[in-house]
Each structure stands twice: as structure tokens, then as C-alpha cells.
């Protein structure tokens, strides 16, 4: 039951009748990933390894019966999202606001080339979410363009967290850097603490839960899972 909470049960699940599950899945491997080359918003394809990773992750995520599958419009993310839809029979919608961080002049360069050109800059970029690569965007700016996507889903999906399958998640398929930024933004972390999130492996995912008293209330987001994989993760509701 998702009605009145049991006075003897103090769990968050019982105290917040509406719980929206949100899964943020990173795309499969690309040749740029394998060669430590910075992609940003360059539109690259999955490698053969990435295609297989997407297939395995797609089957795992599909067991959750996603309510909606939404993807970045970059091919590597869209192809990964389609691997889920191939199992569930769902269409995948794309949204350019889910693209990876624009890395400006760094796009297409290897890590070594960036370090030679701007010694120490990648460390500053990792440690300061307000810092912007030359002609690129910061993680704070990335979160600002991505957060409205989630807000619109909350407002537009009446059966998210309610209805016949209240635990059915919304799945967003995107990119490692922007997933970290979106997660920090949803959790309303102080910007100085955003670098606390480590790297997200290819086809690993994040699960958050948005808790609210009624479907009309804005959810308070909590982090359930970080960097889960199809091989090791417990996909059960947290």
C-alpha cells in the first residue's frame, strides 16, 4: 500500500507516498574512450565493445520496465538507449539538452595533448565545477541545461511514482560528465562539493529517488546507487 504511513514504520519509503525512480545510464565505450581522447559533444559511434556493453546493460535495465526512455541525441548515447528499447519494445526520445559537456578547444584531443598544451588544467577542471575549458562549458552550466529536463518529466508524467507500476523508472541515457553534473544538481549539493563523484564507467548507471508527499509536490532527490553495472549491481529498489 502507498496510502497513509504506518506510525511504527519510520522508513523514508513509507513516509513519502510518492517515490519517483530515475536511472541515469552512461553510453557504451567508443574508440575515443578506449584511446583516452576527449569527446565532449563530438558525435562518435560505439565501438564493438561498446555495442556489446549496451546490449548487456540494455537487458539489465529492461528488467525494471522503464516508464520512459530518453536519450542524448549524440549517437553513442542514442544507440545505447535503443538497446534498452529493443528489449522493452519502447521508442527512445532524444533531447539535445542531455548532451555531454562541451569541451571547447579540448574536443578531439587526447588527455596527453591537453596536458602538454595546458599543464595542470585538467586537474583544475576536475576540482572546480565552475571552471570552463577554453570555449567550452562548465559543469554548473551543464546542470543548468539538464535540470529542466527532469522538471518537465516530473510535471508531465502523471503516472511516474504512482499508478499501476509505481516503481517503474524513467531512464535517461547520457554521458559521464553530464550525469555527474545532473546528479549533483538534483541533490542540491554545494557546488564546491560536486567533484565528490568519481568517474562513471561505460554503461554504468546512477539511480536516484525523488520523494514527495503528493504527486503535485516537487520531489526531494536522494542518491540510491552510483556507478552500478549489469554484472555487479543489485537492481532492487533502495
PDB file of N, CA, C and O in Angstrom, residues 97-99 101 129 137-151 177-186 191 194:
ATOM      1  N   UNK A  97      19.517  18.578 -24.827  1.00  0.00           N
ATOM      2  CA  UNK A  97      19.969  19.101 -23.531  1.00  0.00           C
ATOM      3  C   UNK A  97      20.698  18.046 -22.710  1.00  0.00           C
ATOM      4  O   UNK A  97      21.366  18.379 -21.721  1.00  0.00           O
ATOM      5  N   UNK A  98      20.618  16.783 -23.127  1.00  0.00           N
ATOM      6  CA  UNK A  98      21.301  15.705 -22.429  1.00  0.00           C
ATOM      7  C   UNK A  98      22.676  15.418 -23.023  1.00  0.00           C
ATOM      8  O   UNK A  98      23.324  14.433 -22.657  1.00  0.00           O
ATOM      9  N   UNK A  99      23.158  16.273 -23.910  1.00  0.00           N
ATOM     10  CA  UNK A  99      24.491  16.084 -24.477  1.00  0.00           C
ATOM     11  C   UNK A  99      25.573  16.228 -23.407  1.00  0.00           C
ATOM     12  O   UNK A  99      25.373  16.871 -22.377  1.00  0.00           O
ATOM     13  N   UNK A 101      29.135  17.506 -21.727  1.00  0.00           N
ATOM     14  CA  UNK A 101      29.770  18.814 -21.562  1.00  0.00           C
ATOM     15  C   UNK A 101      30.484  19.205 -22.852  1.00  0.00           C
ATOM     16  O   UNK A 101      31.226  18.404 -23.432  1.00  0.00           O
ATOM     17  N   UNK A 129      33.933  22.904 -10.407  1.00  0.00           N
ATOM     18  CA  UNK A 129      32.810  22.713 -11.327  1.00  0.00           C
ATOM     19  C   UNK A 129      32.347  23.997 -11.986  1.00  0.00           C
ATOM     20  O   UNK A 129      31.468  23.962 -12.863  1.00  0.00           O
ATOM     21  N   UNK A 137      32.106  24.670 -21.786  1.00  0.00           N
ATOM     22  CA  UNK A 137      31.157  24.997 -20.734  1.00  0.00           C
ATOM     23  C   UNK A 137      31.550  24.285 -19.436  1.00  0.00           C
ATOM     24  O   UNK A 137      32.219  23.250 -19.449  1.00  0.00           O
ATOM     25  N   UNK A 138      31.124  24.855 -18.325  1.00  0.00           N
ATOM     26  CA  UNK A 138      31.410  24.288 -17.011  1.00  0.00           C
ATOM     27  C   UNK A 138      30.351  23.264 -16.636  1.00  0.00           C
ATOM     28  O   UNK A 138      29.283  23.196 -17.249  1.00  0.00           O
ATOM     29  N   UNK A 139      30.621  22.489 -15.580  1.00  0.00           N
ATOM     30  CA  UNK A 139      29.635  21.516 -15.117  1.00  0.00           C
ATOM     31  C   UNK A 139      28.399  22.224 -14.554  1.00  0.00           C
ATOM     32  O   UNK A 139      27.288  21.691 -14.647  1.00  0.00           O
ATOM     33  N   UNK A 140      28.585  23.380 -13.969  1.00  0.00           N
ATOM     34  CA  UNK A 140      27.435  24.141 -13.481  1.00  0.00           C
ATOM     35  C   UNK A 140      26.529  24.519 -14.646  1.00  0.00           C
ATOM     36  O   UNK A 140      25.297  24.409 -14.561  1.00  0.00           O
ATOM     37  N   UNK A 141      27.116  24.944 -15.739  1.00  0.00           N
ATOM     38  CA  UNK A 141      26.313  25.277 -16.922  1.00  0.00           C
ATOM     39  C   UNK A 141      25.621  24.046 -17.492  1.00  0.00           C
ATOM     40  O   UNK A 141      24.484  24.118 -17.955  1.00  0.00           O
ATOM     41  N   UNK A 142      26.300  22.902 -17.438  1.00  0.00           N
ATOM     42  CA  UNK A 142      25.689  21.659 -17.915  1.00  0.00           C
ATOM     43  C   UNK A 142      24.447  21.333 -17.091  1.00  0.00           C
ATOM     44  O   UNK A 142      23.388  21.002 -17.621  1.00  0.00           O
ATOM     45  N   UNK A 143      24.566  21.421 -15.762  1.00  0.00           N
ATOM     46  CA  UNK A 143      23.426  21.135 -14.890  1.00  0.00           C
ATOM     47  C   UNK A 143      22.272  22.089 -15.169  1.00  0.00           C
ATOM     48  O   UNK A 143      21.103  21.682 -15.141  1.00  0.00           O
ATOM     49  N   UNK A 144      22.578  23.341 -15.442  1.00  0.00           N
ATOM     50  CA  UNK A 144      21.533  24.329 -15.697  1.00  0.00           C
ATOM     51  C   UNK A 144      20.709  23.969 -16.925  1.00  0.00           C
ATOM     52  O   UNK A 144      19.500  24.241 -16.967  1.00  0.00           O
ATOM     53  N   UNK A 145      21.331  23.357 -17.935  1.00  0.00           N
ATOM     54  CA  UNK A 145      20.545  22.980 -19.128  1.00  0.00           C
ATOM     55  C   UNK A 145      19.860  21.624 -18.965  1.00  0.00           C
ATOM     56  O   UNK A 145      18.885  21.334 -19.657  1.00  0.00           O
ATOM     57  N   UNK A 146      20.353  20.781 -18.045  1.00  0.00           N
ATOM     58  CA  UNK A 146      19.778  19.446 -17.887  1.00  0.00           C
ATOM     59  C   UNK A 146      18.660  19.379 -16.850  1.00  0.00           C
ATOM     60  O   UNK A 146      17.719  18.593 -17.006  1.00  0.00           O
ATOM     61  N   UNK A 147      18.757  20.163 -15.796  1.00  0.00           N
ATOM     62  CA  UNK A 147      17.748  20.093 -14.735  1.00  0.00           C
ATOM     63  C   UNK A 147      16.328  20.328 -15.247  1.00  0.00           C
ATOM     64  O   UNK A 147      15.393  19.643 -14.796  1.00  0.00           O
ATOM     65  N   UNK A 148      16.101  21.261 -16.187  1.00  0.00           N
ATOM     66  CA  UNK A 148      14.733  21.439 -16.697  1.00  0.00           C
ATOM     67  C   UNK A 148      14.159  20.181 -17.351  1.00  0.00           C
ATOM     68  O   UNK A 148      12.938  20.003 -17.379  1.00  0.00           O
ATOM     69  N   UNK A 149      15.014  19.306 -17.893  1.00  0.00           N
ATOM     70  CA  UNK A 149      14.515  18.066 -18.491  1.00  0.00           C
ATOM     71  C   UNK A 149      13.806  17.232 -17.434  1.00  0.00           C
ATOM     72  O   UNK A 149      12.693  16.723 -17.649  1.00  0.00           O
ATOM     73  N   UNK A 150      14.425  17.105 -16.265  1.00  0.00           N
ATOM     74  CA  UNK A 150      13.818  16.324 -15.183  1.00  0.00           C
ATOM     75  C   UNK A 150      12.573  17.029 -14.666  1.00  0.00           C
ATOM     76  O   UNK A 150      11.544  16.395 -14.410  1.00  0.00           O
ATOM     77  N   UNK A 151      12.640  18.347 -14.518  1.00  0.00           N
ATOM     78  CA  UNK A 151      11.461  19.100 -14.055  1.00  0.00           C
ATOM     79  C   UNK A 151      10.272  18.878 -14.988  1.00  0.00           C
ATOM     80  O   UNK A 151       9.130  18.714 -14.536  1.00  0.00           O
ATOM     81  N   UNK A 177      30.243  12.895 -17.708  1.00  0.00           N
ATOM     82  CA  UNK A 177      30.381  14.208 -17.090  1.00  0.00           C
ATOM     83  C   UNK A 177      29.056  14.874 -16.817  1.00  0.00           C
ATOM     84  O   UNK A 177      28.837  15.450 -15.743  1.00  0.00           O
ATOM     85  N   UNK A 178      28.134  14.796 -17.773  1.00  0.00           N
ATOM     86  CA  UNK A 178      26.850  15.470 -17.573  1.00  0.00           C
ATOM     87  C   UNK A 178      25.980  14.729 -16.568  1.00  0.00           C
ATOM     88  O   UNK A 178      25.182  15.348 -15.861  1.00  0.00           O
ATOM     89  N   UNK A 179      26.135  13.396 -16.458  1.00  0.00           N
ATOM     90  CA  UNK A 179      25.389  12.662 -15.438  1.00  0.00           C
ATOM     91  C   UNK A 179      25.842  13.085 -14.047  1.00  0.00           C
ATOM     92  O   UNK A 179      25.025  13.270 -13.143  1.00  0.00           O
ATOM     93  N   UNK A 180      27.152  13.257 -13.860  1.00  0.00           N
ATOM     94  CA  UNK A 180      27.661  13.728 -12.568  1.00  0.00           C
ATOM     95  C   UNK A 180      27.120  15.113 -12.243  1.00  0.00           C
ATOM     96  O   UNK A 180      26.716  15.397 -11.105  1.00  0.00           O
ATOM     97  N   UNK A 181      27.087  15.991 -13.239  1.00  0.00           N
ATOM     98  CA  UNK A 181      26.584  17.348 -13.017  1.00  0.00           C
ATOM     99  C   UNK A 181      25.100  17.332 -12.680  1.00  0.00           C
ATOM    100  O   UNK A 181      24.647  18.028 -11.760  1.00  0.00           O
ATOM    101  N   UNK A 182      24.320  16.538 -13.412  1.00  0.00           N
ATOM    102  CA  UNK A 182      22.884  16.460 -13.154  1.00  0.00           C
ATOM    103  C   UNK A 182      22.618  15.886 -11.767  1.00  0.00           C
ATOM    104  O   UNK A 182      21.751  16.366 -11.047  1.00  0.00           O
ATOM    105  N   UNK A 183      23.362  14.847 -11.401  1.00  0.00           N
ATOM    106  CA  UNK A 183      23.183  14.246 -10.079  1.00  0.00           C
ATOM    107  C   UNK A 183      23.450  15.255  -8.981  1.00  0.00           C
ATOM    108  O   UNK A 183      22.655  15.401  -8.042  1.00  0.00           O
ATOM    109  N   UNK A 184      24.546  15.979  -9.080  1.00  0.00           N
ATOM    110  CA  UNK A 184      24.874  16.992  -8.072  1.00  0.00           C
ATOM    111  C   UNK A 184      23.805  18.074  -8.020  1.00  0.00           C
ATOM    112  O   UNK A 184      23.427  18.544  -6.941  1.00  0.00           O
ATOM    113  N   UNK A 185      23.308  18.470  -9.189  1.00  0.00           N
ATOM    114  CA  UNK A 185      22.265  19.488  -9.230  1.00  0.00           C
ATOM    115  C   UNK A 185      20.970  19.022  -8.606  1.00  0.00           C
ATOM    116  O   UNK A 185      20.317  19.756  -7.858  1.00  0.00           O
ATOM    117  N   UNK A 186      20.566  17.783  -8.908  1.00  0.00           N
ATOM    118  CA  UNK A 186      19.326  17.253  -8.335  1.00  0.00           C
ATOM    119  C   UNK A 186      19.427  17.125  -6.813  1.00  0.00           C
ATOM    120  O   UNK A 186      18.447  17.351  -6.098  1.00  0.00           O
ATOM    121  N   UNK A 191      28.182  23.661  -4.705  1.00  0.00           N
ATOM    122  CA  UNK A 191      28.986  23.487  -5.912  1.00  0.00           C
ATOM    123  C   UNK A 191      30.412  23.058  -5.571  1.00  0.00           C
ATOM    124  O   UNK A 191      31.031  22.272  -6.303  1.00  0.00           O
ATOM    125  N   UNK A 194      30.723  19.269  -5.675  1.00  0.00           N
ATOM    126  CA  UNK A 194      30.357  18.494  -6.860  1.00  0.00           C
ATOM    127  C   UNK A 194      31.440  17.507  -7.288  1.00  0.00           C
ATOM    128  O   UNK A 194      31.112  16.408  -7.745  1.00  0.00           O
TER     129      UNK A 194
END
